Coordinates of C-alpha atoms in Angstrom, one line a residue:
Chain A
X1 CA 113.0 198.1 195.4
X2 CA 110.2 195.5 195.4
X3 CA 106.8 195.6 197.9
X4 CA 106.2 192.1 198.8
X5 CA 102.0 192.0 197.6
X6 CA 99.7 189.1 200.1
X7 CA 101.3 185.8 199.9
X8 CA 104.4 186.4 198.0
X9 CA 107.2 185.0 199.7
X10 CA 109.9 186.9 200.5
X11 CA 113.2 186.3 199.5
X12 CA 114.8 186.1 203.0
X13 CA 112.4 182.6 203.3
X14 CA 113.5 181.1 199.9
X15 CA 116.4 181.4 200.4
X16 CA 116.0 180.3 204.8
X17 CA 114.5 177.2 202.9
X18 CA 117.1 176.9 200.0
X19 CA 120.0 176.3 203.4
X20 CA 117.6 174.2 205.5
X21 CA 117.0 171.8 202.6
X22 CA 120.4 171.5 202.7
X23 CA 121.4 170.8 206.3
X24 CA 118.5 169.0 206.9
X25 CA 118.8 166.9 203.5
X26 CA 119.8 163.7 205.2
X27 CA 116.9 163.3 207.3
X28 CA 114.2 164.4 204.5
X29 CA 115.5 162.0 202.3
X30 CA 115.2 159.1 204.3
X31 CA 111.6 159.8 204.9
X32 CA 111.0 159.9 201.2
X33 CA 113.0 156.6 200.6
X34 CA 109.9 155.0 202.1
X35 CA 107.8 157.5 200.1
X36 CA 105.9 155.8 197.2
X37 CA 107.9 157.4 194.5
X38 CA 111.3 156.9 195.3
X39 CA 110.5 153.2 197.1
X40 CA 108.4 152.1 193.7
X41 CA 111.1 153.1 191.3
X42 CA 114.2 152.2 193.1
X43 CA 113.4 148.4 193.9
X44 CA 117.0 147.6 194.1
X45 CA 118.2 149.2 197.4
X46 CA 116.8 151.1 200.2
X47 CA 120.8 153.2 199.5
X48 CA 119.6 153.6 196.2
X49 CA 116.4 155.8 196.8
X50 CA 118.0 157.9 199.8
X51 CA 121.1 159.4 196.8
X52 CA 118.3 159.8 194.5
X53 CA 116.0 161.4 197.4
X54 CA 119.3 163.7 197.4
X55 CA 119.8 164.5 194.3
X56 CA 116.5 165.7 194.5
X57 CA 117.1 168.0 197.7
X58 CA 120.3 169.4 195.8
X59 CA 117.9 170.5 193.1
X60 CA 115.3 172.1 195.3
X61 CA 117.7 173.9 197.3
X62 CA 119.7 175.5 194.8
X63 CA 116.7 176.4 192.8
X64 CA 115.3 178.0 196.6
X65 CA 119.2 179.3 197.2
X66 CA 118.4 181.7 193.7
X67 CA 115.7 182.9 194.7
X68 CA 113.0 180.9 191.9
X69 CA 110.8 179.4 193.7
X70 CA 108.3 179.1 191.0
X71 CA 110.5 179.1 188.0
X72 CA 110.1 175.8 186.3
X73 CA 113.6 176.8 184.3
X74 CA 115.2 176.9 187.4
X75 CA 118.9 176.0 186.0
X76 CA 118.9 174.2 189.7
X77 CA 116.5 171.7 188.2
X78 CA 119.6 171.1 185.2
X79 CA 121.4 167.8 186.9
X80 CA 118.2 165.7 188.1
X81 CA 115.8 166.4 184.9
X82 CA 116.7 163.4 183.7
X83 CA 116.5 161.2 186.7
X84 CA 113.5 162.9 187.3
X85 CA 112.0 161.7 183.7
X86 CA 113.4 158.1 184.0
X87 CA 111.1 158.0 187.4
X88 CA 108.4 159.0 185.9
X89 CA 108.8 156.9 182.8
X90 CA 109.4 153.9 185.1
X91 CA 106.1 154.7 187.1
X92 CA 104.1 155.3 184.0
X93 CA 105.4 151.7 182.6
X94 CA 103.9 150.7 186.0
X95 CA 100.2 151.5 184.7
X96 CA 100.6 155.0 187.2
X97 CA 98.8 157.8 185.1
X98 CA 100.4 160.9 184.8
X99 CA 97.4 162.7 187.8
X100 CA 98.5 159.6 190.0
X101 CA 102.6 160.7 189.7
X102 CA 101.6 164.0 190.7
X103 CA 99.7 162.8 193.6
X104 CA 103.2 160.8 194.7
X105 CA 105.7 164.7 193.9
X106 CA 102.7 165.9 196.1
X107 CA 103.2 163.4 199.1
X108 CA 106.7 164.5 199.3
X109 CA 105.4 167.5 200.7
X110 CA 104.2 166.8 204.3
X111 CA 107.1 165.2 205.5
X112 CA 109.5 168.4 204.4
X113 CA 107.2 170.4 206.0
X114 CA 106.9 168.8 208.9
X115 CA 110.5 168.5 209.6
X116 CA 110.3 172.3 208.7
X117 CA 107.9 173.4 211.3
X118 CA 109.6 171.2 214.1
X119 CA 112.7 174.2 213.1
X120 CA 110.7 177.0 215.0
X121 CA 110.3 177.4 218.4
X122 CA 106.6 179.1 217.6
X123 CA 105.6 177.3 214.4
X124 CA 102.8 179.9 214.2
X125 CA 105.1 182.3 214.2
X126 CA 105.2 184.7 210.5
X127 CA 108.4 184.2 210.1
X128 CA 107.6 179.9 210.3
X129 CA 104.7 180.9 207.9
X130 CA 106.5 182.0 205.3
X131 CA 108.9 179.8 205.3
X132 CA 106.4 176.9 204.9
X133 CA 104.3 178.6 201.9
X134 CA 108.5 178.9 200.0
X135 CA 108.5 175.5 200.8
X136 CA 104.9 175.0 199.4
X137 CA 105.8 176.8 196.4
X138 CA 108.6 175.0 195.7
X139 CA 106.9 171.4 196.4
X140 CA 104.5 172.8 193.3
X141 CA 107.0 173.6 191.3
X142 CA 108.8 170.4 191.6
X143 CA 105.6 168.9 190.9
X144 CA 105.1 170.3 187.7
X145 CA 109.1 170.0 186.7
X146 CA 108.0 166.6 186.9
X147 CA 104.5 166.1 184.8
X148 CA 106.6 168.0 182.1
X149 CA 109.2 165.7 181.8
X150 CA 106.5 162.9 182.5
X151 CA 105.1 164.6 179.3
X152 CA 108.0 164.8 177.2
X153 CA 109.2 161.0 178.1
X154 CA 105.5 159.8 177.0
X155 CA 105.8 161.4 173.6
X156 CA 108.9 160.0 173.1
X157 CA 107.7 156.3 174.1
X158 CA 105.1 157.3 171.5
X159 CA 107.2 158.0 168.7
X160 CA 110.0 154.9 169.2
X161 CA 107.1 153.0 169.3
X162 CA 105.6 154.3 166.3
X163 CA 108.5 153.8 164.3
X164 CA 109.7 150.8 165.5
X165 CA 105.9 149.3 164.6
X166 CA 106.7 151.3 160.8
X167 CA 110.0 149.2 160.6
X168 CA 108.3 145.5 162.2
X169 CA 105.2 145.7 160.1
X170 CA 106.3 145.9 156.6
X171 CA 109.1 143.5 155.8
X172 CA 109.7 142.5 152.3
X173 CA 109.8 138.6 151.9
X174 CA 112.1 137.0 149.1
X175 CA 109.5 134.6 147.8
X176 CA 111.7 132.8 145.4
X177 CA 115.1 133.5 143.0
X178 CA 113.5 136.9 141.3
X179 CA 110.2 137.0 143.5
X180 CA 110.1 139.6 146.6
X181 CA 106.5 140.3 148.6
X182 CA 105.1 142.7 151.2
X183 CA 102.6 141.0 152.7
X184 CA 100.4 143.7 153.9
X185 CA 98.5 143.6 157.4
X186 CA 96.6 146.4 159.5
X187 CA 95.3 149.9 158.7
X188 CA 97.6 151.6 155.8
X189 CA 98.5 155.0 156.4
X190 CA 100.6 157.8 154.8
X191 CA 103.7 157.5 155.9
X192 CA 103.6 153.2 156.1
X193 CA 102.4 153.2 153.0
X194 CA 105.5 155.6 151.7
X195 CA 107.7 153.2 154.0
X196 CA 106.4 149.7 152.4
X197 CA 106.9 151.6 148.2
X198 CA 110.7 152.3 149.7
X199 CA 111.3 148.7 151.5
X200 CA 109.8 147.3 148.8
X201 CA 111.9 149.6 145.7
X202 CA 115.1 148.5 147.1
X203 CA 114.5 145.0 147.6
X204 CA 113.9 144.9 143.8
X205 CA 117.4 145.6 143.6
X206 CA 119.1 144.5 146.5
X207 CA 117.4 141.0 144.7
X208 CA 117.1 140.9 141.7
X209 CA 113.6 140.4 141.5
X210 CA 111.6 141.3 138.3
X211 CA 108.2 140.4 139.8
X212 CA 107.0 142.3 143.5
X213 CA 103.9 141.1 144.8
X214 CA 101.5 143.1 146.7
X215 CA 99.5 141.2 149.3
X216 CA 96.4 143.5 150.7
X217 CA 94.8 140.3 152.4
X218 CA 95.5 141.9 156.5
X219 CA 94.3 145.2 155.0
X220 CA 90.9 146.4 156.7
X221 CA 89.8 149.4 154.6
X222 CA 91.4 151.0 151.7
X223 CA 90.5 154.4 150.6
X224 CA 91.4 156.6 147.9
X225 CA 94.9 157.8 149.2
X226 CA 95.6 154.4 149.5
X227 CA 95.0 153.1 146.5
X228 CA 97.0 155.7 145.1
X229 CA 100.0 154.7 147.2
X230 CA 99.7 151.1 145.9
X231 CA 99.2 152.6 142.3
X232 CA 102.1 155.0 142.6
X233 CA 104.3 151.4 144.0
X234 CA 103.1 149.4 140.9
X235 CA 104.5 152.5 138.3
X236 CA 107.6 152.8 140.3
X237 CA 108.1 149.0 140.1
X238 CA 107.8 149.2 136.5
X239 CA 110.1 151.8 136.1
X240 CA 112.5 150.4 137.5
X241 CA 111.8 146.9 135.5
X242 CA 110.1 145.0 137.7
X243 CA 106.1 144.0 137.3
X244 CA 104.3 144.5 140.5
X245 CA 101.2 142.5 141.3
X246 CA 98.0 143.3 143.8
X247 CA 96.8 140.2 145.7
X248 CA 94.1 140.2 147.8
X249 CA 91.9 142.3 147.3
X250 CA 88.4 141.4 149.3
X251 CA 85.3 141.4 147.7
X252 CA 84.3 144.3 150.4
X253 CA 87.4 146.3 148.9
X254 CA 87.3 145.7 145.1
X255 CA 83.6 147.7 146.0
X256 CA 85.4 150.4 147.7
X257 CA 87.3 150.8 145.4
X258 CA 85.3 151.0 142.8
X259 CA 82.4 153.1 144.9
X260 CA 85.2 155.4 144.8
X261 CA 85.6 155.5 141.6
X262 CA 89.5 154.7 141.6
X263 CA 90.9 153.0 137.9
X264 CA 93.1 150.3 139.0
X265 CA 93.0 148.8 135.5
X266 CA 96.6 149.3 134.8
X267 CA 97.5 147.4 137.9
X268 CA 97.5 143.6 137.6
X269 CA 95.8 142.3 140.1
X270 CA 95.3 137.9 141.2
X271 CA 93.1 136.9 144.2
X272 CA 95.4 135.5 146.7
X273 CA 98.7 135.5 147.1
X274 CA 98.9 132.3 145.7
X275 CA 97.3 133.0 142.5
X276 CA 99.8 135.7 142.5
X277 CA 103.2 133.5 142.5
X278 CA 101.9 130.5 140.6
X279 CA 101.0 133.7 138.0
X280 CA 104.6 134.8 138.5
X281 CA 106.6 131.4 138.4
X282 CA 104.2 130.6 135.5
X283 CA 105.9 133.9 133.8
X284 CA 109.0 132.9 134.5
X285 CA 108.7 129.3 132.7
X286 CA 108.5 127.4 136.1
X287 CA 106.7 124.7 136.7
X288 CA 105.5 123.0 139.9
X289 CA 103.8 119.6 140.1
X290 CA 102.6 117.5 142.7
X291 CA 105.6 115.4 142.8
X292 CA 105.1 112.5 145.5
X293 CA 102.9 112.9 148.2
X294 CA 105.0 113.1 151.7
X295 CA 104.7 113.8 154.8
X296 CA 101.4 112.6 157.2
X297 CA 99.9 110.3 154.1
X298 CA 98.9 107.2 155.6
X299 CA 100.8 104.3 153.8
Chain B
X1 CA 104.9 178.1 159.6
X2 CA 106.3 178.5 162.8
X3 CA 109.9 178.7 161.9
X4 CA 112.2 180.2 165.1
X5 CA 115.9 179.7 163.1
X6 CA 117.4 180.2 160.1
X7 CA 120.2 180.9 158.0
X8 CA 121.1 181.7 154.5
X9 CA 123.3 179.0 153.0
X10 CA 124.3 179.8 149.8
X11 CA 123.2 182.2 146.4
X12 CA 123.7 180.5 143.3
X13 CA 123.2 182.4 139.7
X14 CA 121.5 180.3 137.2
X15 CA 122.2 181.5 134.0
X16 CA 123.9 178.8 131.6
X17 CA 123.3 174.6 131.4
X18 CA 126.1 174.5 133.3
X19 CA 124.6 176.2 136.2
X20 CA 122.1 174.2 136.7
X21 CA 124.0 171.4 137.4
X22 CA 125.8 172.9 140.1
X23 CA 122.3 173.9 141.4
X24 CA 121.6 169.8 141.4
X25 CA 124.9 169.1 143.0
X26 CA 124.6 172.0 146.0
X27 CA 121.2 171.0 146.5
X28 CA 121.6 167.4 147.4
X29 CA 124.9 167.8 149.4
X30 CA 122.6 170.8 151.5
X31 CA 119.4 168.4 151.4
X32 CA 122.4 165.5 152.6
X33 CA 123.8 167.5 155.2
X34 CA 120.0 168.3 156.8
X35 CA 119.4 165.0 157.3
X36 CA 117.2 164.4 154.1
X37 CA 116.8 160.3 153.6
X38 CA 117.5 159.1 150.3
X39 CA 114.2 159.9 148.9
X40 CA 113.6 163.3 149.7
X41 CA 116.9 164.4 148.4
X42 CA 116.1 162.9 145.3
X43 CA 112.7 164.7 144.9
X44 CA 114.0 167.9 146.0
X45 CA 116.5 168.3 143.9
X46 CA 114.2 166.9 141.0
X47 CA 112.4 169.8 142.4
X48 CA 115.4 172.6 142.1
X49 CA 115.7 171.2 138.6
X50 CA 112.8 171.7 137.6
X51 CA 112.9 175.6 138.8
X52 CA 116.0 176.4 138.1
X53 CA 115.6 175.2 134.5
X54 CA 112.3 178.1 134.6
X55 CA 114.1 180.2 135.5
X56 CA 116.9 179.8 133.3
X57 CA 114.5 179.5 130.3
X58 CA 111.4 182.0 130.6
X59 CA 112.8 184.4 133.7
X60 CA 116.0 184.7 131.3
X61 CA 118.2 183.9 134.2
X62 CA 118.9 184.8 137.4
X63 CA 119.7 182.8 140.8
X64 CA 118.5 180.6 143.7
X65 CA 118.5 181.8 148.1
X66 CA 119.7 178.4 149.8
X67 CA 118.3 178.4 153.2
X68 CA 118.1 176.4 156.0
X69 CA 115.7 176.3 158.7
X70 CA 115.3 175.3 161.9
X71 CA 111.9 174.8 164.1
X72 CA 112.2 172.9 167.2
X73 CA 114.4 169.7 166.5
X74 CA 112.6 170.1 163.0
X75 CA 115.6 170.5 159.7
X76 CA 113.9 172.2 156.7
X77 CA 115.5 173.9 153.2
X78 CA 113.8 176.7 151.4
X79 CA 114.6 177.9 148.1
X80 CA 113.8 181.1 146.1
X81 CA 114.6 181.0 142.4
X82 CA 114.5 184.8 141.7
X83 CA 114.3 185.9 138.1
X84 CA 113.5 189.8 136.6
X85 CA 112.2 188.5 134.3
X86 CA 108.7 189.0 132.0
X87 CA 106.5 187.4 134.8
X88 CA 103.6 184.8 134.8
X89 CA 101.1 186.2 133.0
X90 CA 98.3 183.8 134.3
X91 CA 99.6 181.5 136.7
X92 CA 96.7 179.1 137.6
X93 CA 97.2 178.3 133.7
X94 CA 100.9 177.6 134.4
X95 CA 100.1 175.9 137.8
X96 CA 97.7 173.4 135.2
X97 CA 99.4 170.0 134.5
X98 CA 100.7 169.7 130.7
X99 CA 100.9 173.2 130.1
X100 CA 104.1 174.8 128.7
X101 CA 105.5 177.3 126.9
X102 CA 109.1 176.0 127.2
X103 CA 108.8 172.9 125.1
X104 CA 109.2 170.5 128.1
X105 CA 106.5 168.3 129.5
X106 CA 105.0 171.5 130.8
X107 CA 105.8 170.1 134.8
X108 CA 107.9 172.2 135.4
X109 CA 106.3 174.4 138.7
X110 CA 103.1 171.9 138.9
X111 CA 105.7 168.7 138.4
X112 CA 107.8 171.2 141.3
X113 CA 104.8 171.6 143.8
X114 CA 104.2 167.8 144.1
X115 CA 107.7 166.8 144.9
X116 CA 108.3 169.5 147.9
X117 CA 105.7 170.6 151.1
X118 CA 104.8 174.4 150.2
X119 CA 105.7 175.9 147.2
X120 CA 104.8 179.7 146.1
X121 CA 104.6 181.8 143.1
X122 CA 105.4 185.6 143.7
X123 CA 105.2 186.9 139.9
X124 CA 104.9 190.4 138.5
X125 CA 104.4 191.5 135.2
X126 CA 107.3 193.1 133.3
X127 CA 109.1 192.6 136.9
X128 CA 110.2 189.1 137.4
X129 CA 109.1 186.0 140.0
X130 CA 110.1 184.6 142.6
X131 CA 109.6 180.7 143.2
X132 CA 110.2 179.5 146.6
X133 CA 109.8 176.3 148.3
X134 CA 110.0 174.9 151.9
X135 CA 110.7 171.3 152.4
X136 CA 110.9 169.2 155.9
X137 CA 113.5 166.6 156.5
X138 CA 111.0 163.4 157.7
X139 CA 112.0 160.7 160.0
X140 CA 111.9 157.7 157.8
X141 CA 112.7 154.5 159.7
X142 CA 114.8 152.9 156.6
X143 CA 114.9 149.0 155.6
X144 CA 117.0 147.1 157.5
X145 CA 119.4 145.4 154.8
X146 CA 119.0 141.6 154.4
X147 CA 122.1 139.5 155.5
Chain C
X1 CA 131.3 177.5 146.6
X2 CA 131.4 179.1 142.7
X3 CA 131.1 177.1 139.8
X4 CA 134.1 177.3 137.2
X5 CA 133.6 180.3 134.7
X6 CA 133.6 179.7 130.7
X7 CA 133.2 175.8 131.3
X8 CA 133.9 174.2 127.9
X9 CA 131.0 172.4 127.3
X10 CA 130.7 168.7 128.5
X11 CA 132.4 165.7 126.4
X12 CA 129.3 164.4 124.6
X13 CA 128.0 161.0 125.7
X14 CA 129.6 157.6 123.9
X15 CA 127.3 155.5 122.0
X16 CA 128.6 151.7 122.1
X17 CA 127.7 149.4 119.3
X18 CA 127.5 145.6 120.3
X19 CA 125.9 144.0 116.9
X20 CA 122.9 145.3 116.0
X21 CA 121.9 147.2 119.7
X22 CA 123.5 150.4 120.7
X23 CA 124.5 150.9 124.0
X24 CA 124.0 154.3 125.9
X25 CA 125.6 154.3 129.6
X26 CA 124.6 157.3 131.1
X27 CA 126.8 158.6 134.5
X28 CA 126.5 161.5 137.3
X29 CA 124.8 164.8 135.9
X30 CA 123.9 165.1 132.7
X31 CA 123.1 168.5 131.1
X32 CA 120.4 169.4 128.8
X33 CA 122.3 170.3 126.1
X34 CA 124.8 166.4 126.6
X35 CA 120.8 164.9 127.0
X36 CA 120.0 166.9 123.9
X37 CA 123.0 166.2 121.9
X38 CA 122.5 162.6 122.6
X39 CA 119.4 162.2 121.3
X40 CA 120.5 163.4 117.9
X41 CA 123.3 161.4 118.0
X42 CA 121.4 158.1 118.5
X43 CA 118.9 159.5 116.0
X44 CA 121.2 159.6 113.1
X45 CA 122.7 156.3 114.2
X46 CA 119.6 154.6 114.2
X47 CA 118.8 156.2 110.7
X48 CA 121.7 155.3 108.9
X49 CA 123.1 152.0 110.5
X50 CA 120.7 148.6 110.9
X51 CA 119.8 149.0 114.7
X52 CA 117.5 146.4 116.5
X53 CA 117.8 148.1 119.6
X54 CA 119.3 151.3 122.3
X55 CA 119.7 150.1 125.3
X56 CA 120.0 153.2 127.4
X57 CA 122.0 152.1 130.9
X58 CA 120.7 154.6 134.1
X59 CA 121.8 153.3 136.7
X60 CA 124.6 155.5 137.7
X61 CA 121.9 158.9 137.2
X62 CA 121.0 160.3 140.2
X63 CA 117.9 162.5 138.8
X64 CA 115.8 162.2 136.1
X65 CA 114.0 165.9 135.8
X66 CA 110.9 166.2 133.4
X67 CA 113.8 167.4 130.7
X68 CA 115.7 164.6 130.8
X69 CA 112.4 162.8 130.8
X70 CA 111.0 164.0 127.5
X71 CA 114.1 163.2 125.7
X72 CA 114.5 159.9 126.8
X73 CA 110.8 159.6 125.7
X74 CA 111.2 161.3 122.3
X75 CA 114.4 158.3 121.7
X76 CA 112.3 155.7 122.2
X77 CA 109.5 157.1 120.5
X78 CA 112.2 158.3 117.2
X79 CA 113.4 154.9 117.7
X80 CA 110.3 152.8 117.1
X81 CA 109.2 155.5 114.1
X82 CA 113.3 154.2 112.4
X83 CA 111.8 150.1 113.7
X84 CA 114.5 149.8 117.0
X85 CA 113.5 149.0 120.3
X86 CA 114.2 151.3 123.4
X87 CA 115.1 149.5 126.7
X88 CA 115.5 151.3 129.7
X89 CA 117.8 150.0 132.5
X90 CA 118.4 150.3 136.0
X91 CA 116.4 153.0 136.9
X92 CA 117.4 153.8 140.8
X93 CA 114.4 153.7 143.6
X94 CA 114.7 157.4 144.8
X95 CA 113.9 158.5 140.7
X96 CA 111.8 156.0 140.0
X97 CA 109.2 157.0 143.2
X98 CA 110.0 160.4 142.2
X99 CA 109.5 160.6 138.2
X100 CA 105.8 158.4 139.7
X101 CA 105.4 161.3 141.6
X102 CA 105.9 163.9 139.0
X103 CA 103.4 162.0 137.0
X104 CA 105.5 160.5 134.6
X105 CA 105.2 156.7 133.8
X106 CA 107.3 156.3 130.4
X107 CA 104.7 154.5 129.0
X108 CA 106.5 154.6 125.9
X109 CA 109.5 153.1 127.6
X110 CA 110.3 149.1 127.8
X111 CA 112.3 148.9 131.4
X112 CA 114.5 146.2 132.5
X113 CA 116.3 145.9 136.4
X114 CA 120.1 146.2 134.1
X115 CA 121.6 146.1 131.2
X116 CA 121.9 141.9 130.6
X117 CA 118.4 141.7 131.0
X118 CA 118.3 144.5 128.6
X119 CA 120.7 142.6 126.1
X120 CA 118.6 139.7 126.8
X121 CA 115.5 141.4 126.0
X122 CA 116.9 141.9 122.5
X123 CA 118.0 139.0 121.9
X124 CA 121.8 139.3 122.2
X125 CA 121.8 137.4 125.5
X126 CA 125.4 136.9 126.2
X127 CA 124.2 134.3 129.1
X128 CA 121.2 134.4 131.6
X129 CA 118.2 134.0 132.6
X130 CA 115.1 133.7 129.5
X131 CA 113.9 137.6 129.4
X132 CA 111.0 139.4 130.2
X133 CA 109.4 142.8 129.0
X134 CA 109.1 145.0 131.7
X135 CA 105.9 146.3 133.3
X136 CA 102.3 146.7 130.9

């Protein structure tokens, strides 16, 4: 036996709202399809928007029928969670921030409430008041569900982009027969250094490379952790039978390394990628000489 | 560390040379099943090899308990190496690089610690030692194969 | 799931002679006792025979822990005392990363990518590009 507290929605009102959402699904869906949230996401056809609205109304109706108005995790939301996530994702890609999306969800309450009031002969009656309250609570819960899925989408998006960045930003280039190089660009953190190391070592095997060049011309700063990773990469390459050369250490970075007290003395270094390549070619006994001039030379 | 779910996968004896090999093979398999990348597998198997040898040589034998960990979407493994040997008298010293009583390079404990996310030692003089390591599978993008 | 009981000792690792070069191919999981026996066998051979170099192919080895690393380093040191040079060939990337993480950089060993390079380095070139000593 439950004693209703003040402002608590009686179960009968929740059930009534559930039944109302089912009965008036078509009318509400027609109104929601014009609301910003649905209109901007489902741009192909209005029918598509109406269908999406109906799916959400089905879910809301099921949740209300079970009296679980405030339960964000109610099983009734299950079937539309994916759809809501895609909608939130689509809005955020269009530049709408979470607060904006929340407002757009909140804006759906108006049209539904107006229809609900119309169901009662006396909109100021106790029962009408309870039902409006039930719908308000339910729509508040929907807003939370959308926010939740939107945040989940955002996290997934960030994670996906992070992974892509790691892959894209660390290509291993086959410079010459038996010579591979990694031109590093941007800030190196621990995860990326790890990826660079593994990619380079794998390339040494697949390319049968006796020389590997790590070019850090495009790296703005080197802290002690990154310097350690560089040294570990060089040491691991040596264990495999390849010589690893670090090129492009800019003066500022060289100073930082000295200030950090890191001893890079055991690592072969060269000023530039070109110097490193020339050194490696010499080591292999390959002479590169300037041939006859070609290209944009006036005759 | 918040671990919501775990199951004991296996309990393997450590009493001989071939037991060490068996521990390495078993750890390799469960690490692969838990989604560990090749480098992580190798690090974990190497750490397990170091610690199992400690259990055999210093602890006079014992066993290893392999537990699969799950925390949300993260997968991990916990390995506990248990012996009832003499215990470690000076733990700080035992954790130092190059310190050895067993004729190795003295990298058993300190080396293993560098290969895993977490290493704890519980030792009582005269009663035995339990070394527990925990490793979580990290999601690393694999390099694309060159044509 | 249980290891076989009372297992016979693992067979010794074969040491092949190619002229004055000893070739050892390590495969799979090497038992501690087999590693120690190998170390002993190589020392005997280098002392008895006119051996100029020892090539250890570890491309088939998935794990090198500090024990095996010590054995490899000691093989190299012993061979050097007896005027033979030891070359380690084909270490896998994951093994190399793990050894470096352990702090084991094996400075006493010459390293190469594969057995062909090792033989070329020792002047027993069957064919292939000019050899080079791996690393510093």
